[in-house]
Amino acid sequence: MTYSGFDRQTGMAISDDAHITQSMYDILHTPIGSRVMRREYGSLLSELIDEPDNKATRLKVMSACYMALMRWEPRISLQRIEVKPDENNVPTLYFQGTKTDNQPFTAEIPRG
């Protein structure tokens, strides 16, 4: 199945993995309760911003990501989530899984 839409930054057409990744970004960066008419949409990531950078917080972040994406992004099934800094030391979320057509899927989303 092919997915298509528009890039929220450039307005250019995007499809498939880029469309899913953009949707994941939107879900994860939308605080629960902030969307009018769909208050339950989003994730709990925003509640973890000032938490210390330790194993317990990373587990909470992974759990918040998994729960939100399991509920709001039906096109993927996640097998792995990692939280680690990128080359610029920005906390980044790394995802591995499969799409509903059983094709492999990976995504990288900045946490901030």
mmCIF file of C-alpha atoms in Angstrom:
data_model
loop_
_atom_site.group_PDB
_atom_site.id
_atom_site.type_symbol
_atom_site.label_atom_id
_atom_site.label_comp_id
_atom_site.label_asym_id
_atom_site.label_seq_id
_atom_site.Cartn_x
_atom_site.Cartn_y
_atom_site.Cartn_z
ATOM 1 C CA MET A 1 0.000 0.000 0.000
ATOM 2 C CA THR A 2 1.252 3.463 -0.836
ATOM 3 C CA TYR A 3 0.729 6.421 1.467
ATOM 4 C CA SER A 4 1.055 9.986 0.278
ATOM 5 C CA GLY A 5 0.716 13.458 1.682
ATOM 6 C CA PHE A 6 2.589 16.715 2.045
ATOM 7 C CA ASP A 7 5.678 17.566 4.046
ATOM 8 C CA ARG A 8 4.633 19.854 6.897
ATOM 9 C CA GLN A 9 7.794 21.988 6.508
ATOM 10 C CA THR A 10 8.203 22.301 2.730
ATOM 11 C CA GLY A 11 4.775 21.543 1.269
ATOM 12 C CA MET A 12 6.399 19.056 -1.112
ATOM 13 C CA ALA A 13 4.779 15.689 -1.757
ATOM 14 C CA ILE A 14 5.958 12.783 0.408
ATOM 15 C CA SER A 15 5.022 9.139 0.451
ATOM 16 C CA ASP A 16 5.425 5.848 2.278
ATOM 17 C CA ASP A 17 8.142 5.886 4.970
ATOM 18 C CA ALA A 18 8.450 9.689 5.024
ATOM 19 C CA HIS A 19 4.681 9.976 5.496
ATOM 20 C CA ILE A 20 4.702 7.469 8.355
ATOM 21 C CA THR A 21 7.697 9.159 10.007
ATOM 22 C CA GLN A 22 5.996 12.561 9.795
ATOM 23 C CA SER A 23 2.873 11.069 11.368
ATOM 24 C CA MET A 24 4.981 9.516 14.152
ATOM 25 C CA TYR A 25 6.612 12.906 14.816
ATOM 26 C CA ASP A 26 3.196 14.556 15.072
ATOM 27 C CA ILE A 27 1.861 11.900 17.452
ATOM 28 C CA LEU A 28 4.917 11.949 19.713
ATOM 29 C CA HIS A 29 5.241 15.749 19.874
ATOM 30 C CA THR A 30 1.539 16.406 20.550
ATOM 31 C CA PRO A 31 0.808 16.501 24.293
ATOM 32 C CA ILE A 32 -2.241 14.475 25.310
ATOM 33 C CA GLY A 33 -5.132 16.857 25.965
ATOM 34 C CA SER A 34 -3.932 19.603 23.623
ATOM 35 C CA ARG A 35 -5.879 18.700 20.496
ATOM 36 C CA VAL A 36 -9.400 20.126 20.359
ATOM 37 C CA MET A 37 -12.065 17.512 19.561
ATOM 38 C CA ARG A 38 -9.543 14.708 20.080
ATOM 39 C CA ARG A 39 -8.176 15.236 23.577
ATOM 40 C CA GLU A 40 -6.775 11.707 23.892
ATOM 41 C CA TYR A 41 -4.549 12.090 20.778
ATOM 42 C CA GLY A 42 -0.800 12.405 21.279
ATOM 43 C CA SER A 43 1.769 11.080 23.728
ATOM 44 C CA LEU A 44 3.084 11.598 27.242
ATOM 45 C CA LEU A 45 6.567 12.609 26.010
ATOM 46 C CA SER A 46 6.076 16.268 26.906
ATOM 47 C CA GLU A 47 5.622 15.282 30.561
ATOM 48 C CA LEU A 48 9.110 13.749 30.597
ATOM 49 C CA ILE A 49 11.087 16.751 29.320
ATOM 50 C CA ASP A 50 12.645 17.796 32.645
ATOM 51 C CA GLU A 51 13.278 14.266 33.902
ATOM 52 C CA PRO A 52 16.910 13.236 34.552
ATOM 53 C CA ASP A 53 18.798 11.434 31.794
ATOM 54 C CA ASN A 54 18.957 7.956 33.309
ATOM 55 C CA LYS A 55 17.782 4.414 32.555
ATOM 56 C CA ALA A 56 14.431 4.880 34.295
ATOM 57 C CA THR A 57 13.609 7.971 32.239
ATOM 58 C CA ARG A 58 14.692 6.276 29.009
ATOM 59 C CA LEU A 59 12.335 3.400 29.854
ATOM 60 C CA LYS A 60 9.488 5.885 30.460
ATOM 61 C CA VAL A 61 10.251 7.567 27.122
ATOM 62 C CA MET A 62 10.245 4.245 25.269
ATOM 63 C CA SER A 63 6.974 3.271 26.961
ATOM 64 C CA ALA A 64 5.330 6.614 26.117
ATOM 65 C CA CYS A 65 6.414 6.218 22.484
ATOM 66 C CA TYR A 66 5.247 2.636 22.193
ATOM 67 C CA MET A 67 1.845 3.269 23.780
ATOM 68 C CA ALA A 68 1.133 6.347 21.635
ATOM 69 C CA LEU A 69 2.284 4.789 18.367
ATOM 70 C CA MET A 70 0.500 1.509 19.058
ATOM 71 C CA ARG A 71 -2.729 3.463 19.460
ATOM 72 C CA TRP A 72 -2.416 6.161 16.793
ATOM 73 C CA GLU A 73 -0.195 4.753 14.017
ATOM 74 C CA PRO A 74 -1.746 1.509 12.730
ATOM 75 C CA ARG A 75 0.563 1.300 9.684
ATOM 76 C CA ILE A 76 3.531 0.036 11.723
ATOM 77 C CA SER A 77 4.401 -2.568 14.323
ATOM 78 C CA LEU A 78 7.418 -1.671 16.454
ATOM 79 C CA GLN A 79 10.052 -4.192 17.490
ATOM 80 C CA ARG A 80 12.703 -1.830 18.871
ATOM 81 C CA ILE A 81 12.902 1.679 20.314
ATOM 82 C CA GLU A 82 16.175 3.292 21.372
ATOM 83 C CA VAL A 83 16.812 6.647 23.010
ATOM 84 C CA LYS A 84 20.308 8.002 22.504
ATOM 85 C CA PRO A 85 22.070 11.203 21.460
ATOM 86 C CA ASP A 86 22.776 11.840 17.789
ATOM 87 C CA GLU A 87 26.106 13.195 16.492
ATOM 88 C CA ASN A 88 25.178 16.694 17.790
ATOM 89 C CA ASN A 89 24.280 15.305 21.234
ATOM 90 C CA VAL A 90 20.539 15.891 20.659
ATOM 91 C CA PRO A 91 18.400 13.168 22.292
ATOM 92 C CA THR A 92 16.975 11.142 19.422
ATOM 93 C CA LEU A 93 14.437 8.330 19.187
ATOM 94 C CA TYR A 94 15.349 5.417 16.917
ATOM 95 C CA PHE A 95 12.607 3.022 15.810
ATOM 96 C CA GLN A 96 12.706 -0.352 14.054
ATOM 97 C CA GLY A 97 9.729 -2.418 13.055
ATOM 98 C CA THR A 98 7.582 -3.534 10.173
ATOM 99 C CA LYS A 99 4.854 -1.904 8.157
ATOM 100 C CA THR A 100 1.484 -3.591 7.724
ATOM 101 C CA ASP A 101 2.710 -4.985 4.378
ATOM 102 C CA ASN A 102 5.522 -6.786 6.312
ATOM 103 C CA GLN A 103 8.234 -4.539 4.853
ATOM 104 C CA PRO A 104 10.943 -3.384 7.290
ATOM 105 C CA PHE A 105 10.637 0.124 8.659
ATOM 106 C CA THR A 106 13.111 2.392 10.459
ATOM 107 C CA ALA A 107 12.721 5.965 11.647
ATOM 108 C CA GLU A 108 14.764 8.522 13.538
ATOM 109 C CA ILE A 109 12.960 11.337 15.352
ATOM 110 C CA PRO A 110 14.561 14.090 17.462
ATOM 111 C CA ARG A 111 13.096 14.140 20.956
ATOM 112 C CA GLY A 112 13.154 17.912 21.322
#
